[in-house]
């Protein structure tokens, strides 16, 4: 499990109340009886609604739990998690979402890579180079893809100019220039002699290659992009209504292009007779014809180099270009920038959390945690009911991973109150857990009070909720009585009779095609949904509590109520 | 508990501004055999639209592509998406559940279910809504998009418009779910919907194409003519079937290697998927059936030799299964790894008449799609075959499909009626008659052909509004003249089978958004939040494809701001 047993998850119910579609979906499924409203921890949706208490925020205005789904996040600043450099938003916009300094991650194991020198003592170089990026963890380095750097700084810039194997890559500007040059050459040479496949030999960027490699993804994209822009520009004659209007986003420009092929062109357009917008006709315009040679090369490579030379799905996805197949195509990946984000309530837009803006600080200016507003529930096994309580160090620790079916177990449900007001708690749980293994659940005392989170001195002075006598025989197992109580906490007993892992249980969803059992990992999980309602009297201006001691100020109280589902992870049931 | 959340819908700030209605739409770049509109109206609208030409330059976009098993997202003008996020069990855990990092539990939670459950945990949605819990779709999609925005987009607080590439014919409840998330959680001021096949054509530099999208649950063949979808066919022969075949073959190999008494090992979904993507491949077309050399430009002797010459020793691949308990490895022949593609996609051992309509082998599906097209559209499309989708990256597959198709065309031509069994033969015949009638009518009216010939739909006669006015004949002649002087002949290649590579639908969307071309279906946040998908107008009267809602006309539907919006092909 996420956490070791026993654990408690809290449900935020925003998922079924925030959209019309879900409302209409809810209307379709008749929610007639109690069962329909019971929170089912086995439902696939529950995984998206359940959170550990520490992950939840609380909106004091809406008086509701706020989970990561029902907050709005606002980026406050950007930084590299590796070099902790704060990146201005303008740079994020122009240079993208990755660090442009020397921060790289290993494409094999994702560890941060270091710049190392390959300088030989025998032949020292002026710069101390050549340098490589190397992974200190798995020892992969750019040597394996034939890349070395001249300087140990500005790695990003150097890397962007080197292709795997060491060839120099042209910059975008050089590419554009080269494209224009070759297009002009083509125009002079006439249309007939045009080589519509990419490589002509006069390209300076492809020197030394007899047969040019097919253009890469980025080449094709920039060619296509330039082609479309040129096509649009060619369609921009002067506009009678706005003579200076030459940019692409002009609607009048478009109305012309739009109707180029149209047989219903307007009279005006007929007069102007605009040139036709057409499709890409050559590699320089971004057209790439299917070439069986690349297919054959890939198959040959699999045949020769086998499994190890191919990339796993995870490694492919970590690459900037996920369409790679072989390990020789790997590139070191620059660190993704991180952000510091403020959070607002999605409903009322109040700020719920705001970190300090300094990158190195992990503190928050504001953080309204749910654990300061919502009682914490925790579960603990008391002891198997069959054995009499034998306290002592010799008692073996309770094994939550082996709950025995049919044998009642007593758990202690401990509920502590973070509020400065005493609360009245009502717990509800289905009598049997949902799912194939129906375990019987009984909360011996479902309604009780919990003291306020006053300081310790108040506790000593208070007489209204004095602790009851502990260990008074078996009295605490009686229905309707709490087990134990402290200053701001109360414990009650929860009796569980784990159900049997029935032989048929393994095949229950056959209509679905799901043959559970072997594949279904969590079928033996004992999770108990518990609905918690708390009632209390609070000061009217509770949100201003932080501003001063409002407890004694006016004495004006209002009745408040909170209700939410929790899921208690009690353990795993063994098959007997 | 719903307290204030419902109030979200009332979010204010009208984002409409004058002139939006005149923005260009993709299909407007194409021919439009629709009712003529007055030139006066258009001039007026552009006159009132954007003084100074600053039209929409302040709007920024996010480009999102949605598939059955992934979502891609990034920014216009970039060649690749910032992220490609997949759906799997590790993406569906509770917050605070770190089991995927635990090697022990990794062994336990291997999914070896068969049938429907084989891939369910790895899909975002299914087109068959009876098998989908839309709530779970919403949860999965919301979580993935939150990761995209928070981890990869890293945007400032300014809301971004969204260009959303969707598969055609997505059911409305599914679309609503997706749009709810994007409007509700990510504050998009507007969402432009575009069809993936059309964006694939844009990403190939083409205006017309036959887009073969070999996706997860199905392969979709879409004929695109001048940025318009004119015909569509589908088959279940796609990624899912392929992964099931691969699992069968690997399980059989594991059985063979096992010692008697060993526990029976089964590959999981991830293992089958990984083997497919790493070393799965597709054989070239068997020589026995070959009649011609298929790639005159680049003949492929290696390809043929590869198929026919028996190599000794037979090449093998050793595949490790580290998550099996105990970890194991098997050595299989390279030829074995080509079997799943053979069986799942081409099914050479089954007679054609034994297939249901939705399970035709790929080459037959493509052939029939071409067959159903009007002659001149077919001429364009057959020379612009774009094979895309996740499975298309398999080495050898594109080459094989094109070769099979070439052989089919060589053997059958385009006019021959095949006997697919008596019932379907009659069907084909009726189809042909219709086509001939249509051709006749088309020639009479000198109409531009963008009309679909969907055999499933009874054809209605052309409404008068769709027929062109007389003076268009002159227009067409002018256009012809311009063709002769203008573009290079390469852009008119047709009549032979030719494959064209695409950068994919996402890159197509990136280009479209970069050029600020507006889509047919643009949904404003305010209107959507008020009315949902029901707010779309049903523009039947301007439908280009009879009986089926098609992309409505973009321009001329009232000057200035467009009051209504349409769902186009998704209606
Ligand atoms: Zn929530
Ligand atoms: Zn850095
Ligand atoms: Zn490493
Ligand atoms: Zn709030």
mmCIF file of N, CA, C and O and ligand atoms in Angstrom, chain A residues 59-63 66 345-350 352, ligand 4:
data_model
loop_
_atom_site.group_PDB
_atom_site.id
_atom_site.type_symbol
_atom_site.label_atom_id
_atom_site.label_comp_id
_atom_site.label_asym_id
_atom_site.label_seq_id
_atom_site.Cartn_x
_atom_site.Cartn_y
_atom_site.Cartn_z
ATOM 1 N N UNK A 59 -10.311 25.569 2.817
ATOM 2 C CA UNK A 59 -10.750 26.934 2.563
ATOM 3 C C UNK A 59 -11.659 27.365 3.694
ATOM 4 O O UNK A 59 -12.722 26.784 3.918
ATOM 5 N N UNK A 60 -11.239 28.403 4.405
ATOM 6 C CA UNK A 60 -12.012 28.835 5.564
ATOM 7 C C UNK A 60 -13.271 29.573 5.147
ATOM 8 O O UNK A 60 -14.226 29.658 5.903
ATOM 9 N N UNK A 61 -13.269 30.123 3.948
ATOM 10 C CA UNK A 61 -14.466 30.821 3.486
ATOM 11 C C UNK A 61 -15.544 29.844 3.065
ATOM 12 O O UNK A 61 -16.718 30.018 3.364
ATOM 13 N N UNK A 62 -15.122 28.830 2.312
ATOM 14 C CA UNK A 62 -16.094 27.831 1.881
ATOM 15 C C UNK A 62 -16.325 26.789 2.979
ATOM 16 O O UNK A 62 -17.251 26.004 2.888
ATOM 17 N N UNK A 63 -15.463 26.774 3.975
ATOM 18 C CA UNK A 63 -15.502 25.769 5.039
ATOM 19 C C UNK A 63 -15.498 24.361 4.457
ATOM 20 O O UNK A 63 -16.347 23.527 4.743
ATOM 21 N N UNK A 66 -9.998 21.275 0.520
ATOM 22 C CA UNK A 66 -9.602 21.531 -0.866
ATOM 23 C C UNK A 66 -8.463 20.600 -1.242
ATOM 24 O O UNK A 66 -7.404 20.626 -0.624
ATOM 25 N N UNK A 345 -8.492 28.787 -3.797
ATOM 26 C CA UNK A 345 -9.710 27.994 -3.805
ATOM 27 C C UNK A 345 -10.392 28.178 -5.157
ATOM 28 O O UNK A 345 -10.573 29.295 -5.624
ATOM 29 N N UNK A 346 -10.735 27.082 -5.792
ATOM 30 C CA UNK A 346 -11.350 27.149 -7.107
ATOM 31 C C UNK A 346 -12.718 27.833 -7.059
ATOM 32 O O UNK A 346 -13.151 28.445 -8.021
ATOM 33 N N UNK A 347 -13.350 27.720 -5.910
ATOM 34 C CA UNK A 347 -14.699 28.245 -5.809
ATOM 35 C C UNK A 347 -14.722 29.731 -5.448
ATOM 36 O O UNK A 347 -15.384 30.517 -6.093
ATOM 37 N N UNK A 348 -13.963 30.140 -4.427
ATOM 38 C CA UNK A 348 -14.053 31.535 -3.991
ATOM 39 C C UNK A 348 -12.780 32.319 -4.267
ATOM 40 O O UNK A 348 -12.711 33.500 -3.953
ATOM 41 N N UNK A 349 -11.773 31.675 -4.834
ATOM 42 C CA UNK A 349 -10.530 32.327 -5.255
ATOM 43 C C UNK A 349 -9.669 32.858 -4.109
ATOM 44 O O UNK A 349 -8.745 33.619 -4.348
ATOM 45 N N UNK A 350 -9.992 32.515 -2.893
ATOM 46 C CA UNK A 350 -9.115 32.940 -1.800
ATOM 47 C C UNK A 350 -7.811 32.158 -1.844
ATOM 48 O O UNK A 350 -7.784 31.009 -2.260
ATOM 49 N N UNK A 352 -5.040 29.897 -0.658
ATOM 50 C CA UNK A 352 -4.948 28.818 0.320
ATOM 51 C C UNK A 352 -3.504 28.527 0.707
ATOM 52 O O UNK A 352 -3.222 28.089 1.808
HETATM 53 ZN ZN1 LIG C 4 -13.203 28.826 -1.021
#
